[in-house]
GROMACS .gro file of C-alpha atoms in nm:
model
  306
    1UNK     CA    1  12.713  11.673   9.954
    2UNK     CA    2  12.897  11.361  10.076
    3UNK     CA    3  12.593  11.260  10.281
    4UNK     CA    4  12.364  11.298   9.978
    5UNK     CA    5  12.601  11.094   9.762
    6UNK     CA    6  12.613  10.808  10.010
    7UNK     CA    7  12.235  10.813  10.063
    8UNK     CA    8  12.183  10.795   9.685
    9UNK     CA    9  12.444  10.521   9.658
   10UNK     CA   10  12.279  10.320   9.935
   11UNK     CA   11  11.946  10.361   9.754
   12UNK     CA   12  12.098  10.217   9.437
   13UNK     CA   13  12.270   9.936   9.628
   14UNK     CA   14  11.963   9.827   9.823
   15UNK     CA   15  11.685   9.908   9.576
   16UNK     CA   16  11.847   9.756   9.267
   17UNK     CA   17  11.988   9.469   9.468
   18UNK     CA   18  11.640   9.392   9.601
   19UNK     CA   19  11.463   9.392   9.265
   20UNK     CA   20  11.574   9.035   9.185
   21UNK     CA   21  11.394   8.904   9.493
   22UNK     CA   22  11.089   9.124   9.436
   23UNK     CA   23  11.063   9.002   9.074
   24UNK     CA   24  11.036   8.652   9.216
   25UNK     CA   25  10.742   8.764   9.432
   26UNK     CA   26  10.576   8.947   9.140
   27UNK     CA   27  10.579   8.645   8.909
   28UNK     CA   28  10.421   8.416   9.166
   29UNK     CA   29  10.082   8.502   9.013
   30UNK     CA   30  10.172   8.743   8.731
   31UNK     CA   31  10.318   8.610   8.404
   32UNK     CA   32  10.683   8.721   8.373
   33UNK     CA   33  10.671   8.918   8.047
   34UNK     CA   34  10.337   9.074   8.140
   35UNK     CA   35  10.466   9.187   8.480
   36UNK     CA   36  10.768   9.348   8.314
   37UNK     CA   37  10.551   9.513   8.051
   38UNK     CA   38  10.320   9.665   8.313
   39UNK     CA   39  10.616   9.781   8.521
   40UNK     CA   40  10.794   9.965   8.244
   41UNK     CA   41  10.488  10.104   8.068
   42UNK     CA   42  10.378  10.272   8.391
   43UNK     CA   43  10.723  10.390   8.502
   44UNK     CA   44  10.818  10.504   8.150
   45UNK     CA   45  10.499  10.708   8.117
   46UNK     CA   46  10.557  10.873   8.457
   47UNK     CA   47  10.917  10.961   8.370
   48UNK     CA   48  10.824  11.107   8.030
   49UNK     CA   49  10.546  11.324   8.176
   50UNK     CA   50  10.769  11.441   8.462
   51UNK     CA   51  11.066  11.531   8.242
   52UNK     CA   52  10.847  11.701   7.982
   53UNK     CA   53  10.689  11.912   8.259
   54UNK     CA   54  11.042  11.993   8.380
   55UNK     CA   55  11.127  12.133   8.036
   56UNK     CA   56  11.310  11.846   7.868
   57UNK     CA   57  11.247  11.814   7.495
   58UNK     CA   58  11.058  11.508   7.375
   59UNK     CA   59  11.266  11.260   7.172
   60UNK     CA   60  11.276  11.306   6.797
   61UNK     CA   61  11.152  11.029   6.569
   62UNK     CA   62  11.511  10.909   6.524
   63UNK     CA   63  11.567  10.915   6.901
   64UNK     CA   64  11.245  10.716   6.958
   65UNK     CA   65  11.378  10.453   6.719
   66UNK     CA   66  11.710  10.443   6.906
   67UNK     CA   67  11.529  10.420   7.239
   68UNK     CA   68  11.319  10.133   7.105
   69UNK     CA   69  11.632   9.941   7.001
   70UNK     CA   70  11.805   9.994   7.337
   71UNK     CA   71  11.486   9.939   7.537
   72UNK     CA   72  11.411   9.612   7.359
   73UNK     CA   73  11.759   9.473   7.424
   74UNK     CA   74  11.771   9.590   7.786
   75UNK     CA   75  11.417   9.537   7.906
   76UNK     CA   76  11.282   9.256   7.689
   77UNK     CA   77  11.610   9.074   7.631
   78UNK     CA   78  11.760   9.153   7.969
   79UNK     CA   79  11.492   9.213   8.231
   80UNK     CA   80  11.223   9.006   8.058
   81UNK     CA   81  11.440   8.695   8.036
   82UNK     CA   82  11.549   8.742   8.398
   83UNK     CA   83  11.183   8.745   8.505
   84UNK     CA   84  11.113   8.439   8.292
   85UNK     CA   85  11.417   8.255   8.427
   86UNK     CA   86  11.328   8.329   8.789
   87UNK     CA   87  11.036   8.089   8.762
   88UNK     CA   88  11.296   7.818   8.826
   89UNK     CA   89  11.623   7.995   8.916
   90UNK     CA   90  11.682   8.149   9.261
   91UNK     CA   91  11.688   8.530   9.254
   92UNK     CA   92  12.040   8.539   9.400
   93UNK     CA   93  12.174   8.314   9.124
   94UNK     CA   94  12.003   8.539   8.867
   95UNK     CA   95  12.168   8.845   9.020
   96UNK     CA   96  12.512   8.684   9.016
   97UNK     CA   97  12.489   8.589   8.649
   98UNK     CA   98  12.352   8.931   8.549
   99UNK     CA   99  12.623   9.086   8.766
  100UNK     CA  100  12.868   8.948   8.512
  101UNK     CA  101  12.732   9.186   8.244
  102UNK     CA  102  13.066   9.377   8.227
  103UNK     CA  103  13.221   9.048   8.110
  104UNK     CA  104  12.956   9.011   7.840
  105UNK     CA  105  13.011   9.375   7.739
  106UNK     CA  106  13.378   9.303   7.671
  107UNK     CA  107  13.278   9.015   7.442
  108UNK     CA  108  12.999   9.209   7.268
  109UNK     CA  109  13.227   9.508   7.214
  110UNK     CA  110  13.498   9.286   7.065
  111UNK     CA  111  13.250   9.120   6.825
  112UNK     CA  112  13.096   9.439   6.686
  113UNK     CA  113  13.240   9.609   6.374
  114UNK     CA  114  13.539   9.825   6.470
  115UNK     CA  115  13.503   9.700   6.824
  116UNK     CA  116  13.766   9.716   7.097
  117UNK     CA  117  13.984   9.408   7.130
  118UNK     CA  118  14.039   9.305   7.493
  119UNK     CA  119  14.388   9.320   7.640
  120UNK     CA  120  14.560   9.016   7.785
  121UNK     CA  121  14.469   9.138   8.133
  122UNK     CA  122  14.102   9.167   8.041
  123UNK     CA  123  14.108   8.820   7.883
  124UNK     CA  124  14.254   8.686   8.208
  125UNK     CA  125  13.968   8.855   8.394
  126UNK     CA  126  13.715   8.692   8.160
  127UNK     CA  127  13.870   8.351   8.220
  128UNK     CA  128  13.845   8.402   8.596
  129UNK     CA  129  13.486   8.524   8.574
  130UNK     CA  130  13.361   8.238   8.358
  131UNK     CA  131  13.534   7.997   8.594
  132UNK     CA  132  13.316   8.145   8.867
  133UNK     CA  133  13.002   8.102   8.655
  134UNK     CA  134  13.103   7.742   8.580
  135UNK     CA  135  13.148   7.678   8.951
  136UNK     CA  136  12.804   7.828   9.012
  137UNK     CA  137  12.607   7.635   8.749
  138UNK     CA  138  12.842   7.354   8.649
  139UNK     CA  139  12.842   6.975   8.693
  140UNK     CA  140  12.673   6.797   8.980
  141UNK     CA  141  13.002   6.712   9.152
  142UNK     CA  142  13.031   7.084   9.232
  143UNK     CA  143  12.663   7.119   9.322
  144UNK     CA  144  12.697   7.112   9.702
  145UNK     CA  145  12.328   7.016   9.712
  146UNK     CA  146  12.221   7.293   9.471
  147UNK     CA  147  12.043   7.173   9.156
  148UNK     CA  148  11.966   7.436   8.894
  149UNK     CA  149  11.735   7.421   8.595
  150UNK     CA  150  11.969   7.462   8.297
  151UNK     CA  151  11.699   7.615   8.078
  152UNK     CA  152  11.664   7.897   8.329
  153UNK     CA  153  12.042   7.932   8.359
  154UNK     CA  154  12.076   7.950   7.980
  155UNK     CA  155  11.807   8.221   7.970
  156UNK     CA  156  12.002   8.420   8.230
  157UNK     CA  157  12.325   8.393   8.028
  158UNK     CA  158  12.142   8.510   7.715
  159UNK     CA  159  11.984   8.793   7.918
  160UNK     CA  160  12.329   8.908   8.031
  161UNK     CA  161  12.459   8.912   7.674
  162UNK     CA  162  12.151   9.098   7.540
  163UNK     CA  163  12.180   9.351   7.823
  164UNK     CA  164  12.544   9.405   7.723
  165UNK     CA  165  12.445   9.462   7.358
  166UNK     CA  166  12.179   9.712   7.464
  167UNK     CA  167  12.428   9.896   7.684
  168UNK     CA  168  12.676   9.927   7.397
  169UNK     CA  169  12.401  10.044   7.160
  170UNK     CA  170  12.307  10.308   7.416
  171UNK     CA  171  12.657  10.456   7.387
  172UNK     CA  172  12.652  10.487   7.008
  173UNK     CA  173  12.291  10.561   6.905
  174UNK     CA  174  12.125  10.905   6.891
  175UNK     CA  175  11.936  10.949   7.219
  176UNK     CA  176  11.798  11.252   7.411
  177UNK     CA  177  12.050  11.460   7.605
  178UNK     CA  178  11.847  11.422   7.924
  179UNK     CA  179  11.940  11.091   8.090
  180UNK     CA  180  11.599  11.062   8.255
  181UNK     CA  181  11.410  11.142   7.933
  182UNK     CA  182  11.618  10.874   7.762
  183UNK     CA  183  11.539  10.629   8.043
  184UNK     CA  184  11.167  10.708   8.017
  185UNK     CA  185  11.165  10.655   7.640
  186UNK     CA  186  11.354  10.325   7.675
  187UNK     CA  187  11.118  10.207   7.948
  188UNK     CA  188  10.809  10.293   7.743
  189UNK     CA  189  10.931  10.126   7.423
  190UNK     CA  190  11.077   9.832   7.616
  191UNK     CA  191  10.745   9.796   7.798
  192UNK     CA  192  10.561   9.772   7.466
  193UNK     CA  193  10.811   9.509   7.349
  194UNK     CA  194  10.748   9.309   7.667
  195UNK     CA  195  10.372   9.324   7.612
  196UNK     CA  196  10.416   9.195   7.256
  197UNK     CA  197  10.636   8.913   7.389
  198UNK     CA  198  10.373   8.838   7.654
  199UNK     CA  199  10.106   8.797   7.388
  200UNK     CA  200  10.336   8.592   7.163
  201UNK     CA  201  10.425   8.362   7.455
  202UNK     CA  202  10.057   8.295   7.519
  203UNK     CA  203  10.060   8.450   7.866
  204UNK     CA  204   9.712   8.593   7.815
  205UNK     CA  205   9.556   8.253   7.743
  206UNK     CA  206   9.330   8.177   8.034
  207UNK     CA  207   9.483   8.458   8.242
  208UNK     CA  208   9.271   8.691   8.454
  209UNK     CA  209   9.384   8.979   8.675
  210UNK     CA  210   9.148   8.842   8.938
  211UNK     CA  211   9.398   8.560   8.985
  212UNK     CA  212   9.678   8.799   9.083
  213UNK     CA  213   9.752   8.796   9.455
  214UNK     CA  214   9.793   9.104   9.672
  215UNK     CA  215  10.152   8.987   9.727
  216UNK     CA  216  10.227   9.011   9.355
  217UNK     CA  217  10.052   9.348   9.316
  218UNK     CA  218  10.258   9.491   9.602
  219UNK     CA  219  10.575   9.351   9.446
  220UNK     CA  220  10.487   9.512   9.112
  221UNK     CA  221  10.417   9.844   9.285
  222UNK     CA  222  10.759   9.823   9.454
  223UNK     CA  223  10.930   9.753   9.122
  224UNK     CA  224  10.759  10.055   8.965
  225UNK     CA  225  10.805  10.302   9.251
  226UNK     CA  226  11.144  10.194   9.382
  227UNK     CA  227  11.315   9.976   9.120
  228UNK     CA  228  11.226  10.186   8.816
  229UNK     CA  229  11.176  10.535   8.963
  230UNK     CA  230  11.380  10.593   9.279
  231UNK     CA  231  11.663  10.363   9.168
  232UNK     CA  232  11.706  10.523   8.825
  233UNK     CA  233  11.664  10.879   8.955
  234UNK     CA  234  11.928  10.818   9.225
  235UNK     CA  235  12.160  10.661   8.967
  236UNK     CA  236  12.118  10.950   8.721
  237UNK     CA  237  12.185  11.201   9.002
  238UNK     CA  238  12.497  11.010   9.105
  239UNK     CA  239  12.632  11.017   8.750
  240UNK     CA  240  12.611  11.398   8.765
  241UNK     CA  241  12.746  11.447   9.118
  242UNK     CA  242  12.969  11.155   9.223
  243UNK     CA  243  13.296  11.008   9.091
  244UNK     CA  244  13.221  10.746   8.825
  245UNK     CA  245  13.442  10.475   8.989
  246UNK     CA  246  13.235  10.518   9.307
  247UNK     CA  247  12.907  10.495   9.115
  248UNK     CA  248  13.034  10.183   8.935
  249UNK     CA  249  13.060   9.998   9.265
  250UNK     CA  250  12.688   9.919   9.239
  251UNK     CA  251  12.782   9.648   8.988
  252UNK     CA  252  12.983   9.474   9.260
  253UNK     CA  253  12.746   9.530   9.552
  254UNK     CA  254  12.405   9.455   9.393
  255UNK     CA  255  12.464   9.082   9.330
  256UNK     CA  256  12.579   9.033   9.688
  257UNK     CA  257  12.278   9.223   9.823
  258UNK     CA  258  12.050   9.006   9.609
  259UNK     CA  259  12.213   8.682   9.727
  260UNK     CA  260  12.175   8.767  10.095
  261UNK     CA  261  11.822   8.908  10.059
  262UNK     CA  262  11.715   8.593   9.874
  263UNK     CA  263  11.855   8.382  10.155
  264UNK     CA  264  11.700   8.591  10.434
  265UNK     CA  265  11.352   8.648  10.290
  266UNK     CA  266  11.297   8.351  10.057
  267UNK     CA  267  11.520   8.084  10.211
  268UNK     CA  268  11.720   8.057   9.890
  269UNK     CA  269  12.039   7.850   9.918
  270UNK     CA  270  12.355   8.015  10.045
  271UNK     CA  271  12.633   7.757  10.063
  272UNK     CA  272  13.013   7.755  10.020
  273UNK     CA  273  12.974   7.696   9.645
  274UNK     CA  274  12.760   8.008   9.600
  275UNK     CA  275  12.984   8.219   9.824
  276UNK     CA  276  13.297   8.105   9.637
  277UNK     CA  277  13.138   8.167   9.297
  278UNK     CA  278  13.019   8.509   9.416
  279UNK     CA  279  13.371   8.607   9.520
  280UNK     CA  280  13.518   8.488   9.188
  281UNK     CA  281  13.256   8.655   8.966
  282UNK     CA  282  13.254   8.987   9.152
  283UNK     CA  283  13.633   8.980   9.177
  284UNK     CA  284  13.667   8.927   8.802
  285UNK     CA  285  13.434   9.221   8.730
  286UNK     CA  286  13.644   9.442   8.957
  287UNK     CA  287  13.959   9.315   8.783
  288UNK     CA  288  13.819   9.380   8.432
  289UNK     CA  289  13.695   9.728   8.522
  290UNK     CA  290  14.029   9.820   8.679
  291UNK     CA  291  14.208   9.690   8.370
  292UNK     CA  292  13.987   9.902   8.145
  293UNK     CA  293  14.044  10.211   8.361
  294UNK     CA  294  14.419  10.149   8.347
  295UNK     CA  295  14.400  10.122   7.967
  296UNK     CA  296  14.205  10.450   7.940
  297UNK     CA  297  14.454  10.622   8.171
  298UNK     CA  298  14.747  10.508   7.955
  299UNK     CA  299  14.575  10.642   7.642
  300UNK     CA  300  14.518  10.977   7.816
  301UNK     CA  301  14.883  10.997   7.922
  302UNK     CA  302  14.998  10.922   7.567
  303UNK     CA  303  14.767  11.190   7.428
  304UNK     CA  304  14.895  11.446   7.682
  305UNK     CA  305  15.259  11.363   7.603
  306UNK     CA  306  15.195  11.399   7.234
   0.00000   0.00000   0.00000
């Protein structure tokens, strides 16, 4: 069982960490929202057919509505904006900013009605994390030769916040009991939302599939087969069979995998500034998650003593 757990964990580490670089390859000749729409429409349809054949119940009308809300936040707001931003932002930088999603989740959770107020320790973690983001994308005197397009950076920050909102909605809305059926429904509805955004953004104007390179088609196929299918299936299996703190380590590893893959395969910058910011951002996420686990443990101890 340990071998299976580590193989699944490595799949999540490498596959999800690599998707940021592969997205960059896909959008070389495919419009960003369109590429995301195609990816999730295909993978969502496959997942729904597979899980229905396996005996999972189809979502109810209410569950479809919930899946559409979550899928739109996660896949249009999160993944779609990441794809759009990667036209100008290096894939490793995108992964680092999206890797800070646990920080955005703390903020989004605190802002919602009856939300959870962060502890002083969590607030300290947020301050550390945003210092890392500032070091990564801040003023030119910290640039170390790296010049980022601030429109793309802003899109990535918004993507992280929208992904956090979608994640919180996914915990509270009525969704199917099967994690993979839920994922399929979110992918399908999120894919439709991406296609609508593609049309609204004018991506179809003058576009022809004949223009799409073999490189981009192969990248899209990888995102469907590995990023959306193998990655999510391995993750869902891990949630059922591995300790949650171990599964959660993907949030720390994926950004680092993306940074190094971007440097190795696309000659993206990897300088002391990026390495320092990576350490600060990932360290803050670890700190925040450990603070939250400590808070949950204290609540459990209080409940047991009562």
